[in-house]
Coordinates of C-alpha atoms and ligand atoms in Angstrom, one line a residue:
X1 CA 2.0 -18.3 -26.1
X2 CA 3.4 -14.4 -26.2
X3 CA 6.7 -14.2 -25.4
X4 CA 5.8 -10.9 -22.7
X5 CA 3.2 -13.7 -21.0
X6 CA 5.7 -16.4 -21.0
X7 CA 8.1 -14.6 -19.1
X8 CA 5.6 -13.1 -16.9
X9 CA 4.2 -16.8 -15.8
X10 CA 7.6 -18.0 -15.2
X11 CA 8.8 -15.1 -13.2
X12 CA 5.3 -16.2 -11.2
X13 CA 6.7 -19.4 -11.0
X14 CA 3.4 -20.7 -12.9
X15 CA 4.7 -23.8 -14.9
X16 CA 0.7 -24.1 -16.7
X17 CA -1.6 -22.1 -16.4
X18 CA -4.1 -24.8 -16.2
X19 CA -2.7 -26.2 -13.4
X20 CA -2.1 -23.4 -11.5
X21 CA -5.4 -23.7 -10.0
X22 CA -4.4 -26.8 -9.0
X23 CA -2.6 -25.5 -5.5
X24 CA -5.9 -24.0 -4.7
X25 CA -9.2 -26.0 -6.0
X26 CA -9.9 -28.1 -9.1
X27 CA -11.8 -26.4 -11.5
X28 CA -11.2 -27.8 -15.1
X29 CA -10.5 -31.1 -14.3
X30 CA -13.7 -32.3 -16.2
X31 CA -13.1 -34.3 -18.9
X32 CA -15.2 -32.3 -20.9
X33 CA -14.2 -29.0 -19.9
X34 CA -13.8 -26.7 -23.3
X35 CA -10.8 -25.2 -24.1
X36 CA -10.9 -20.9 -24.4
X37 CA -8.2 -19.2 -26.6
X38 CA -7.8 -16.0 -25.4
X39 CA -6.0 -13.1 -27.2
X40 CA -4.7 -9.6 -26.4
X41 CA -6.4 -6.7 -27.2
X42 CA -2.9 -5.1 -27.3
X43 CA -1.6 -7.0 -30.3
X44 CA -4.4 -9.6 -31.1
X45 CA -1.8 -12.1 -30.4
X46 CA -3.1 -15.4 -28.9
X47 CA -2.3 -15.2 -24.9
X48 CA -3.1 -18.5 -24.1
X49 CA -6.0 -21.6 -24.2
X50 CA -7.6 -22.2 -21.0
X51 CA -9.9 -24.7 -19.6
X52 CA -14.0 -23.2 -18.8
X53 CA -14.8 -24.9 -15.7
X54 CA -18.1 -27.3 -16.2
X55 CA -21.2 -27.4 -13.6
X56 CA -19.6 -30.3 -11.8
X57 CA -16.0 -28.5 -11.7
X58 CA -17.7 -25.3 -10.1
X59 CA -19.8 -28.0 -7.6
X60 CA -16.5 -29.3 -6.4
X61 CA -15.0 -26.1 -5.7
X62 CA -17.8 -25.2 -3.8
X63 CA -17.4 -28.2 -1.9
X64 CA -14.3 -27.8 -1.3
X65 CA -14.7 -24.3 -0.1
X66 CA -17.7 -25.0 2.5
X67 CA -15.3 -27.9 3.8
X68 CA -12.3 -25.1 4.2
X69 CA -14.4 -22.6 5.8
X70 CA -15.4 -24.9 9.0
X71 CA -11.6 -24.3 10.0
X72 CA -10.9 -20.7 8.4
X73 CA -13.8 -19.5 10.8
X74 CA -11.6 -21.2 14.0
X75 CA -8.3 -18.8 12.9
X76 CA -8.8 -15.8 15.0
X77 CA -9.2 -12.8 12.7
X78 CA -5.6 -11.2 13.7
X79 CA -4.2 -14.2 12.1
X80 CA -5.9 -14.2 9.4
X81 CA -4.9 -10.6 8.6
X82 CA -1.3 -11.9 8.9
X83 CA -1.9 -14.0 6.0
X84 CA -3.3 -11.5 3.9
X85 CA -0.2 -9.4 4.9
X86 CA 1.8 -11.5 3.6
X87 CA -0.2 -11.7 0.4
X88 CA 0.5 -7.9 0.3
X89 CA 3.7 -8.4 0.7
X90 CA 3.9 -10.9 -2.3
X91 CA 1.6 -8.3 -4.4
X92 CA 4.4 -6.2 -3.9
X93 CA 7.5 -8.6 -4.8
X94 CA 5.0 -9.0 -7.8
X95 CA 3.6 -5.8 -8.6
X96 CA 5.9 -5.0 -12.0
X97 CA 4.9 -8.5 -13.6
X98 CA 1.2 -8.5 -12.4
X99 CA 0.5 -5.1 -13.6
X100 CA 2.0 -5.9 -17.0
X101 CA -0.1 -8.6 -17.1
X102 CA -3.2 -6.3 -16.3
X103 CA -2.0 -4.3 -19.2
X104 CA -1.1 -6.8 -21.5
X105 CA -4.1 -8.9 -21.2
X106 CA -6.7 -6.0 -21.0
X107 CA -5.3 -3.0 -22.4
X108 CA -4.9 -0.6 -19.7
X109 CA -1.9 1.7 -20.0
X110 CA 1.0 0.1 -17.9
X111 CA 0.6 2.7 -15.4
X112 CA -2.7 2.2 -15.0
X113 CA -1.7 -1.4 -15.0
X114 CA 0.8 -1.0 -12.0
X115 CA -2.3 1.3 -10.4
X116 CA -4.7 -1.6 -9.9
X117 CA -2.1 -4.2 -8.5
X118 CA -1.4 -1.3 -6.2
X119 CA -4.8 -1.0 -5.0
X120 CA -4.3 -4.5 -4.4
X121 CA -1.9 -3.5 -2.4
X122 CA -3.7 -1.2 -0.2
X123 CA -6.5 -2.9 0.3
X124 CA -4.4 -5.8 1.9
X125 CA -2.9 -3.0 3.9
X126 CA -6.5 -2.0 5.2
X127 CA -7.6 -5.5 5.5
X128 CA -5.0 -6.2 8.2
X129 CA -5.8 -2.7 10.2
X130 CA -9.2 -4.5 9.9
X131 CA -8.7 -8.0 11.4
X132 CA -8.8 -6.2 14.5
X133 CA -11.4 -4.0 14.4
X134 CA -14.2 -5.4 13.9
X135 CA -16.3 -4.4 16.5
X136 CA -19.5 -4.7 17.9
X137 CA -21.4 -2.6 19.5
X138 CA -22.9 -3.0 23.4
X139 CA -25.9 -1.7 24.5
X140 CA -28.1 -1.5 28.4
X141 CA -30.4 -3.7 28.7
X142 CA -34.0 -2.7 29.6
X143 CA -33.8 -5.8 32.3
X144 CA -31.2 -6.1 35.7
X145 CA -28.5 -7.8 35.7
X146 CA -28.7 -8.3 31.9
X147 CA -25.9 -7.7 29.5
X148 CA -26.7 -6.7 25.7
X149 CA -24.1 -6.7 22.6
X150 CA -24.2 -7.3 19.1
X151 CA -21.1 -9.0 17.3
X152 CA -20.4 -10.3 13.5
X153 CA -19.5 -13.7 12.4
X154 CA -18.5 -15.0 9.4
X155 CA -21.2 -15.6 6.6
X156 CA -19.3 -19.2 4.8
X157 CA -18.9 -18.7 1.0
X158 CA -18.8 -15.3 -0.7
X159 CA -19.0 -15.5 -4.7
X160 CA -17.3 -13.0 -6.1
X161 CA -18.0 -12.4 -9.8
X162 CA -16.1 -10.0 -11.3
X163 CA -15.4 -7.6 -14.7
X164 CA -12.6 -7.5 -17.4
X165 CA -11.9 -3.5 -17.0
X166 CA -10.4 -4.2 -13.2
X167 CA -9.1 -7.5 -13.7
X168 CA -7.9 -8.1 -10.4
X169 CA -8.3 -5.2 -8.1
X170 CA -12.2 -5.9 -7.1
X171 CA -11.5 -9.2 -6.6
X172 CA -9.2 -8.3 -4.0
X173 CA -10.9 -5.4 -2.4
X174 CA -13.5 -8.5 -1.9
X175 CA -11.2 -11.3 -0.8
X176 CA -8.8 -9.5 1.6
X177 CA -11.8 -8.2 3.4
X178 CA -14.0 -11.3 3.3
X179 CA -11.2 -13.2 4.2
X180 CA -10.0 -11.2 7.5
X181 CA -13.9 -11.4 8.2
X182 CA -13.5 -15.6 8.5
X183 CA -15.2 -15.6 4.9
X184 CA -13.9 -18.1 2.0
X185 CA -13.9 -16.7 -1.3
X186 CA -14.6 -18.2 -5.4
X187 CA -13.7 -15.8 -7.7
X188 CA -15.4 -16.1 -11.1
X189 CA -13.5 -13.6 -13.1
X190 CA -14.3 -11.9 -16.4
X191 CA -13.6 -14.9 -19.4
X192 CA -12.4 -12.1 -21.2
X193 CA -9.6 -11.7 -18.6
X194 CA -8.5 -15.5 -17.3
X195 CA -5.3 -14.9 -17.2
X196 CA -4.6 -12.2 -14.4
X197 CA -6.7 -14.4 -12.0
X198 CA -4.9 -17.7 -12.5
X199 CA -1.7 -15.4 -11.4
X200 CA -3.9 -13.4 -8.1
X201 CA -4.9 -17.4 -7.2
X202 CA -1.6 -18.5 -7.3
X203 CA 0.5 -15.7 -6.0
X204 CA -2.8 -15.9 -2.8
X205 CA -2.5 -19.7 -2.7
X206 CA 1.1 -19.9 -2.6
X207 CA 0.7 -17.9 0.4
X208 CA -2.2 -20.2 1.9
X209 CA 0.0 -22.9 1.5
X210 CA 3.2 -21.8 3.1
X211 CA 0.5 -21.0 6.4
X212 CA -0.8 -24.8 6.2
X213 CA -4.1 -23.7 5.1
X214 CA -5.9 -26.0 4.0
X215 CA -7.0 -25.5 0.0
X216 CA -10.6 -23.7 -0.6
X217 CA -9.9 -20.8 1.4
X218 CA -9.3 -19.0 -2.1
X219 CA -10.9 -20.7 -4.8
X220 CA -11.0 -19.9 -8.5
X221 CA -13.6 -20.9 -11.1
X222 CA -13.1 -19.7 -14.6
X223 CA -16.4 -19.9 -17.1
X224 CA -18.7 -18.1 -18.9
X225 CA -21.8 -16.6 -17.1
X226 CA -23.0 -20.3 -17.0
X227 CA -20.9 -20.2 -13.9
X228 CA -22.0 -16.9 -12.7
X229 CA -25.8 -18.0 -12.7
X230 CA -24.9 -21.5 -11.2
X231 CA -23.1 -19.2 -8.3
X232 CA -26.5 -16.9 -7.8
X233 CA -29.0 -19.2 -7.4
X234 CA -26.7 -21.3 -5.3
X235 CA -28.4 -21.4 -1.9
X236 CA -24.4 -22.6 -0.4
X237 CA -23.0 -18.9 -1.3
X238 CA -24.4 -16.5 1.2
X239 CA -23.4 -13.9 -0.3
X240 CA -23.2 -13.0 -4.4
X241 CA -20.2 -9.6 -5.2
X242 CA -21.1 -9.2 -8.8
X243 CA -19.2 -6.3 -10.7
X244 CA -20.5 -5.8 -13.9
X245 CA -23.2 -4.5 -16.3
X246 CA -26.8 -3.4 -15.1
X247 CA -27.9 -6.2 -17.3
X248 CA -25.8 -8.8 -15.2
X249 CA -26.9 -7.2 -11.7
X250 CA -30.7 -7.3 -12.7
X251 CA -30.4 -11.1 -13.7
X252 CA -27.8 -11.5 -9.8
X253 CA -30.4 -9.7 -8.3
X254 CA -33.4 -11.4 -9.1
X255 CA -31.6 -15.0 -8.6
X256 CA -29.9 -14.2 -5.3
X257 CA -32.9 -12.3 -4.3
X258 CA -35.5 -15.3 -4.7
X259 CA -33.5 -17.6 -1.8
X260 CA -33.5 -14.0 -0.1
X261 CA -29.3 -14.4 -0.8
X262 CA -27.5 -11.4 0.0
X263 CA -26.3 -9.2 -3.1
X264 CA -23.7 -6.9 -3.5
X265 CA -24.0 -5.6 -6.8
X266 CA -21.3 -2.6 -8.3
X267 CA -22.4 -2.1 -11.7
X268 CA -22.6 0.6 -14.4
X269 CA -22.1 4.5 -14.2
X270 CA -22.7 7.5 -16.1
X271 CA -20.8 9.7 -14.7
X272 CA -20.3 13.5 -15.1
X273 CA -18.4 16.1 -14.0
X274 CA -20.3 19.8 -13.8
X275 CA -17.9 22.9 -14.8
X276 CA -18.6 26.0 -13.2
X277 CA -17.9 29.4 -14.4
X278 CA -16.1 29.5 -11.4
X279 CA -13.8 26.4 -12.2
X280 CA -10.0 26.4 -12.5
X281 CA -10.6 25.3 -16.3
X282 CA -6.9 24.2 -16.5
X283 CA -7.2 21.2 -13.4
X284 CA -10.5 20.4 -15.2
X285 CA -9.3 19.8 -18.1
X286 CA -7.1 17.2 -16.7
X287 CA -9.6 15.6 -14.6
X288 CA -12.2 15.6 -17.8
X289 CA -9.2 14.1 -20.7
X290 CA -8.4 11.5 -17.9
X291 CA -11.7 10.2 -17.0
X292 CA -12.5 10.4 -20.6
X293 CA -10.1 8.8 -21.9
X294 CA -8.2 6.6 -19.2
X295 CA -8.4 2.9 -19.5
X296 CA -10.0 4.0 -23.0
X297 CA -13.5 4.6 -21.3
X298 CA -13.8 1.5 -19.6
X299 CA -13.8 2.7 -15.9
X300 CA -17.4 2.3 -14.5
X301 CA -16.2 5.5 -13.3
X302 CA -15.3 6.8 -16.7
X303 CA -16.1 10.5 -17.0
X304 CA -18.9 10.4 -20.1
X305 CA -20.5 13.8 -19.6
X306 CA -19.2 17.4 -19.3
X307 CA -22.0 19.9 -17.4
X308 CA -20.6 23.2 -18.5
X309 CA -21.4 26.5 -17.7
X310 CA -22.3 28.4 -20.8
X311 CA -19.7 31.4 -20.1
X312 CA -17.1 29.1 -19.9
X313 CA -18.7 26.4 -22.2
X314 CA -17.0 27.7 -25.6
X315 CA -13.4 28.4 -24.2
X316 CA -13.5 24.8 -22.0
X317 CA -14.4 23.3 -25.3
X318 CA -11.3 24.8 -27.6
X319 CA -9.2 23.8 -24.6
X320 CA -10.5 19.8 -25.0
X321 CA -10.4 19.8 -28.7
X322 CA -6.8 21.2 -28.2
X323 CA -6.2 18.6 -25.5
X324 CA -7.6 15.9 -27.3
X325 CA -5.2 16.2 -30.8
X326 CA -2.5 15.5 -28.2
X327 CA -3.6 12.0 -27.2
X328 CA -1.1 9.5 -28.0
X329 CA -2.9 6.3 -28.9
X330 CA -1.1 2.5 -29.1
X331 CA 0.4 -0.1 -27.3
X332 CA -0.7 0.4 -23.5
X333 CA 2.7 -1.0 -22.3
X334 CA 4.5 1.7 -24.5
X335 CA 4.9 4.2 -21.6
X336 CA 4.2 7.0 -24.1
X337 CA 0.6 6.2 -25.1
X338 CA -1.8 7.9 -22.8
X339 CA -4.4 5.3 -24.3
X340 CA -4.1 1.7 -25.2
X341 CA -7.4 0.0 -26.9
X342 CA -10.4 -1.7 -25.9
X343 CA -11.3 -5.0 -24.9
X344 CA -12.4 -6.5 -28.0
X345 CA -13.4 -6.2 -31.5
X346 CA -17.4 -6.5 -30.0
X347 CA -16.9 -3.8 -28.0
X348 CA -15.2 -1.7 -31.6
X349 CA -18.6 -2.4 -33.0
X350 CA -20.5 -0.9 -30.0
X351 CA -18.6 1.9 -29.7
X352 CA -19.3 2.6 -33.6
X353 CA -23.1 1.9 -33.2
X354 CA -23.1 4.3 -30.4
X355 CA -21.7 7.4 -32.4
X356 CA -24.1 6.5 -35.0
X357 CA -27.0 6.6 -32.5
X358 CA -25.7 9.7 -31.0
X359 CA -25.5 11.6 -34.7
X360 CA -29.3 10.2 -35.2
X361 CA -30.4 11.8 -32.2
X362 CA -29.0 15.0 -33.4
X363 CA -25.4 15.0 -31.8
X364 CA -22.8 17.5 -33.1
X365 CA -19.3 15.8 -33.1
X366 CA -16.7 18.3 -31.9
X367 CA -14.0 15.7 -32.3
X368 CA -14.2 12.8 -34.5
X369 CA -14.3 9.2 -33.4
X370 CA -14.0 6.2 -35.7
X371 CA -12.0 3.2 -35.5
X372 CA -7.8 2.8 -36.1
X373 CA -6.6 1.2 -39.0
X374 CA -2.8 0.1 -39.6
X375 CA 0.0 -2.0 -38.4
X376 CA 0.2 -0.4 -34.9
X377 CA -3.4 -0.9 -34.4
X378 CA -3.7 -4.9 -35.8
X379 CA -5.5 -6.1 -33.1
X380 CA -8.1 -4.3 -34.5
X381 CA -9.4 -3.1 -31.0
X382 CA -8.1 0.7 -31.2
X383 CA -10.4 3.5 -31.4
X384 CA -10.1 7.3 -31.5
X385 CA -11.5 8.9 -28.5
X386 CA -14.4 11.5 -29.6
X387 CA -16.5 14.1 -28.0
X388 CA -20.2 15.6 -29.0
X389 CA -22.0 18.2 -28.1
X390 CA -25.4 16.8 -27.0
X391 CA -29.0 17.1 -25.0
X392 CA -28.8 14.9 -21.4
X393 CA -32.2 13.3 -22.7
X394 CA -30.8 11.8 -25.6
X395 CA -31.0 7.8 -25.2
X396 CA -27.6 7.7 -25.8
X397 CA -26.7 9.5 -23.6
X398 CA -28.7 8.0 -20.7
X399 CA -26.7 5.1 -21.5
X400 CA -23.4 4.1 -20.4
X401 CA -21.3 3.2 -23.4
X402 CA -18.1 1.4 -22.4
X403 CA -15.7 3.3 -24.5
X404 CA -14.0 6.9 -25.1
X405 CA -17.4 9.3 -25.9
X406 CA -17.4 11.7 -23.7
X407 CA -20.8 14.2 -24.3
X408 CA -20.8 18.2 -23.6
X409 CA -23.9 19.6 -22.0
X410 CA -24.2 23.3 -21.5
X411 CA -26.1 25.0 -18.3
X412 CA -26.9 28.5 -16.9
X413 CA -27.7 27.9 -13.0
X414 CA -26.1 25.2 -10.1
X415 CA -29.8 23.8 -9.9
X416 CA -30.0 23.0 -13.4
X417 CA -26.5 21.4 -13.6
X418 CA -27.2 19.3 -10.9
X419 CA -31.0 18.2 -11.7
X420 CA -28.9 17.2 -15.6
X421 CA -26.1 15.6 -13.6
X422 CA -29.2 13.4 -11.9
X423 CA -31.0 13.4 -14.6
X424 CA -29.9 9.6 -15.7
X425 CA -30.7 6.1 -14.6
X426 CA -26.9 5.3 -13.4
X427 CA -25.5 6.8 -10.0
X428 CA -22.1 5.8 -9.5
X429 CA -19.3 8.9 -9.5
X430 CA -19.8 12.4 -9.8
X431 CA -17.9 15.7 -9.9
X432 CA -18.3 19.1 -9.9
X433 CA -15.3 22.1 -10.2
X434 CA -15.6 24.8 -9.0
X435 CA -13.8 27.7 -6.7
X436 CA -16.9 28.7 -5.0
X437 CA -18.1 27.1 -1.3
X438 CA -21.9 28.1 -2.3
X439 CA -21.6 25.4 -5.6
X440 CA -19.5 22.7 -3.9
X441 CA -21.5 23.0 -0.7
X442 CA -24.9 22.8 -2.6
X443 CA -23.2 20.0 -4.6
X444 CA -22.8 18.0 -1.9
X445 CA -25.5 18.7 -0.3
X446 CA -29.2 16.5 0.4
X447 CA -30.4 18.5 -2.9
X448 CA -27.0 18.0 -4.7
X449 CA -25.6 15.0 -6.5
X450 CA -27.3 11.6 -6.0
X451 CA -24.6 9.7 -6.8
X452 CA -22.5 7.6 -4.2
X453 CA -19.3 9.3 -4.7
X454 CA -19.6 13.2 -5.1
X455 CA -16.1 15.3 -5.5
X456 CA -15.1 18.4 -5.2
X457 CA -11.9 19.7 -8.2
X458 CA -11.2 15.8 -9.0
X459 CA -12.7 14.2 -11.4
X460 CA -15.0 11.1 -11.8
X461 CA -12.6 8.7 -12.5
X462 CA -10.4 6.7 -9.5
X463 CA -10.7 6.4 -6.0
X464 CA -9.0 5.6 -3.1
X465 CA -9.4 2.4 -1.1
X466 CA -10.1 3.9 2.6
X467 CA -13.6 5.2 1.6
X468 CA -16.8 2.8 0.3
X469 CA -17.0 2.1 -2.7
X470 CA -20.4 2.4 -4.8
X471 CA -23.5 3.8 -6.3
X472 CA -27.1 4.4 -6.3
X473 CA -30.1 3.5 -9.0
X474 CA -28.8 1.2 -11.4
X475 CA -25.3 1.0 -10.1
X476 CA -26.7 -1.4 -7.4
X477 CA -26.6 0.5 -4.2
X478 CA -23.4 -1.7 -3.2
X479 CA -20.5 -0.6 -1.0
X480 CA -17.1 -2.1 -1.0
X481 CA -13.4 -1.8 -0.3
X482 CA -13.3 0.8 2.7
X483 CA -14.8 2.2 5.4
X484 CA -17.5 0.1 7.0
X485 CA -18.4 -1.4 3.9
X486 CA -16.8 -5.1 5.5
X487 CA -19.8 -5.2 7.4
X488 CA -22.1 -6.9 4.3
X489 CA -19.2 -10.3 4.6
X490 CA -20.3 -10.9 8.5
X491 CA -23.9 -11.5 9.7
X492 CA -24.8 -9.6 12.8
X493 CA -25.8 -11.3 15.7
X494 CA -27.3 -9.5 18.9
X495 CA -26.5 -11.4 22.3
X496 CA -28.5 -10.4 25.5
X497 CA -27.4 -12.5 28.6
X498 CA -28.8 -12.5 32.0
X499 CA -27.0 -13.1 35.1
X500 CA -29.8 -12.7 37.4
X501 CA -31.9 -15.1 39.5
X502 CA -35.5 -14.4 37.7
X503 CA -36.2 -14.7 34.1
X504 CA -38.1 -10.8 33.6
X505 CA -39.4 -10.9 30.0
X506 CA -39.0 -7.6 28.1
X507 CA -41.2 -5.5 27.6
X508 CA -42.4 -6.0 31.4
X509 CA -44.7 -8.8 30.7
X510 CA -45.7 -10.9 33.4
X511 CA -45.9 -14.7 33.3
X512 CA -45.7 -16.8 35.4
X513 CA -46.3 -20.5 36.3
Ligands
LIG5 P1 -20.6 -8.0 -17.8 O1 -21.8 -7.7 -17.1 O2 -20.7 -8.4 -19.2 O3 -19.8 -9.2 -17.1 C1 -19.3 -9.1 -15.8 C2 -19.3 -10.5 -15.1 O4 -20.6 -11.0 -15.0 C3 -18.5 -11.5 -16.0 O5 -17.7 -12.3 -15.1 C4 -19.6 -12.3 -16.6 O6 -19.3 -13.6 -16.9 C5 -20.7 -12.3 -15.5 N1 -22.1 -12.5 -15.9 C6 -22.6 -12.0 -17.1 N2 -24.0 -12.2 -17.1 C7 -24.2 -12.9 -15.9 C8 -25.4 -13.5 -15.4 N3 -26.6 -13.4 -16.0 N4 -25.3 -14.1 -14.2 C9 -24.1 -14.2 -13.5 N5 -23.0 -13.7 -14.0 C10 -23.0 -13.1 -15.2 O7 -19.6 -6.7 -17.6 P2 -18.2 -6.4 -18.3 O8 -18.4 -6.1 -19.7 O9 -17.2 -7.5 -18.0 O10 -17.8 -5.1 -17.5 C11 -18.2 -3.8 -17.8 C12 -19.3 -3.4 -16.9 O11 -18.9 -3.5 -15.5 C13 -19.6 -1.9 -17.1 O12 -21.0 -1.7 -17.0 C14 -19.0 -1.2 -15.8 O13 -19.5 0.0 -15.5 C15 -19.2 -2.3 -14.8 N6 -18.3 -2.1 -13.7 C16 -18.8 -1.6 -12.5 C17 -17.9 -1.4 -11.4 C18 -18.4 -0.8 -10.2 O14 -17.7 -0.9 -9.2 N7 -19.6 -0.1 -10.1 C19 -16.6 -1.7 -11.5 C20 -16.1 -2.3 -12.7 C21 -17.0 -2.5 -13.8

């Protein structure tokens, strides 16, 4: 084991990391549960081995969940926020090893790192606002003497499956709400990133357990998507949070969707920000080298495409290729790097296939991708970000590729910017810059962007906790983390209750005996 992980588990008090689990629920305890070595893309240095839980591991958790959730429910809701305060709280005693972990194990620069355990943090922050507010509403009644209201109760079980480019933050923007809602949570992380879950369940169990909660409030299963298609056709988990590919949410979809299962599916983007003449081409070029290029493309809200207007279109793009010989590229916890490397050598190889695809299709590479050779780069994971100038109807480029391409489109009019900014199956972020109301305001208008997140001089990339969280088309049409999006953890119930002395049907219909 790494000496950076080491120190990190013990400073998390987590003795094994195969036993961490057990202060929550028991996954691995099969017998013949194989053993995953898992490496860092950082270094290629092998992190640790842990245990894939089997079909009967994951069928105990989930018992042990559906048991803990009869008494969860009974915890009034203000309580239960308290509890997830104080795993805020912990987050934040916790926040400097967690996000090193984030970086270490994925790759993400260490501020980006520390930026996702803060999320974390907010979204606990939010979550206890939450616990009490979630209203009904009440409504007249038609009838006399009749009182009418609709309220939310817990739904049982929510399965959260989960990606390896936000380790840890979308399980938590799921949790912290489902839990405040009276919800009990499985996780089934990314494989790719074990690690950084084993340390959210225990730093959230630990928590559990100093409340006298009993285990199976937060549960963990760590598998392969085995697991994840045990979890969606599993008629015990109401609900089914899957982050990931379109791929995976087409196969969640369809399995949740035949026990008529509810879905919450965040999946992939293609997003692009459209540069006006009337742009302030120095803040876009930050928003455009950061989405590009942060967490080395592997945002689902990654900026991939540049709309520019064709007056501005030549002097934007010496200002990138300028901007992009800049980009420090290495370890992600070296605070100097701006970008650390991808997930995996698999993900090397699709990154080269793609800029093969993309030169076949006609593409014009401004600046040069390829992949990074040499000591600093042994892990064999590093690649040099690129860009190429390109048509929107190449397939390529109607296809998200999970690394550092970032494509250059030219336009004349607003209308045609935003009908190419549409013009893809993905719906996720979107951004346009520009100094003039008429653009912005058409932007966002019903004839603008169809995206679920539209911006105005920020870029694709990020966002902030308080608003929902999703996309259209093939990005799933989910909605998480803020705003009213805790409503899909609760069913809705609508009470009517009559305190009169006749029984009047609705509708005025007459009956009687
Ligand atoms: P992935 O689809 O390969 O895996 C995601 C998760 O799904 C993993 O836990 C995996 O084990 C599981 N899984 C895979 N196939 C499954 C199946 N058939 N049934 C059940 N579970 C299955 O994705 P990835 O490579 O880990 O992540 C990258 C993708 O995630 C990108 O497309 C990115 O855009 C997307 N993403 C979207 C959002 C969002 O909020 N829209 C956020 C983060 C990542």
């Amino acid at each position: 084991m790494s000496l950076i992980i080491s120190d990190i588990l013990h400073h998390l008090h987590i003795n094994n990391i195969n036993e961490a689990f057990s202060t929550g629920s028991n996954w691995g305890s099969s017998p013949d549960a194989a053993v995953k070595d898992i490496f860092s893309p950082t270094d290629g240095k092998k992190i640790a081995s842990v245990k894939m839980a089997t079909a009967t591991d994951y069928n105990a958790v989930v018992e042990s969940a559906a048991k803990a959730f009869k008494t969860w429910r009974t915890i009034p809701a203000p309580k239960r926020g308290e509890i997830v305060r104080q795993i805020g709280e912990q987050l934040r005693v916790n926040k400097k090893e967690l996000g090193t972990l984030v970086s270490y194990e994925m790759g993400k620069s260490l501020q980006e790192g520390y930026g996702e355990v803060q999320e974390m943090i907010d979204i606990c922050d939010f979550a206890v606002g939450l616990s009490r507010q979630l209203y009904g509403l009440t409504m007249h009644s038609e009838r006399p003497e009749h009182r009418m209201y609709e309220q939310y109760h817990p739904l049982g079980i929510v399965g959260v499956i989960s990606a390896f480019n936000f380790p840890v933050a979308v399980w938590s923007w799921n949790a912290m709400l489902a839990w405040v809602c009276g919800d009990v949570c499985i996780w089934k992380p990314s494989e790719k990133t074990p690690l950084t879950a084993i340390a959210c369940q225990h730093i959230a169990q630990t928590v559990f357990k100093a409340n006298n909660i009993e285990d199976g409030v937060s549960c963990l299963v760590i598998g392969d998507r085995e697991i994840g298609e045990l979890m969606a056709n599993d008629t015990r988990v109401p609900l089914v949070s899957a982050t990931g590919s379109t791929r995976m949410g087409k196969a969640v979809s369809a399995a949740v969707g035949a026990r008529l299962g509810k879905s919450l599916l965040e999946l992939g983007g293609n997003n692009a920000i459209i540069i006006t003449e009337n742009a302030d081409l120095d803040m876009s070029l930050i928003g455009a080298v950061f989405g590009a290029v942060g967490t080395a493309g592997q945002r689902c809200t990654s900026t991939r495409r540049l709309i520019i207007h064709e007056h501005v279109y030549e002097a934007f793009k010496q200002k990138l290729v300028n901007a992009y010989q800049q980009i420090k590229i290495g370890d992600p916890l070296n605070e100097n790097n701006h970008m650390g490397p991808l997930i995996d050598q698999d993900a090397v190889t699709l990154y080269l296939a793609s800029i093969e695809k993309c030169k076949a299709e006609g593409g014009n590479f401004v600046v040069e991708g390829g992949k990074l050779d040499g000591d600093a780069y042994s892990s064999g994971c590093y690649v040099k970000p690129c860009i190429a100038e390109v048509e929107n109807h190449y397939q390529i480029v109607q296809h998200e590729t999970f690394a550092p391409i970032l494509y250059l489109i030219k336009f004349k009019t607003i209308e045609e910017a935003i009908e190419l900014q549409n013009g893809v199956p993905q719906g996720l972020s979107s951004a346009i810059m520009t100094q003039n109301l008429r653009e912005a305001e058409t932007f966002l208008s019903y004839a603008g962007s169809d995206c679920g997140i539209a911006n105005v001089n920020i870029g694709t990339s990020g966002a902030e906790i308080g608003g929902a969280f999703g996309g259209e088309k093939e990005t799933g049409g989910g909605r998480e983390s803020g705003s009213d999006a805790w409503k899909v953890y609760m069913r809705r119930q609508t009470n009517t209750i009559n305190y009169s002395k006749t029984l009047p049907l609705a509708q005025g219909i007459k009956f009687d005996l």
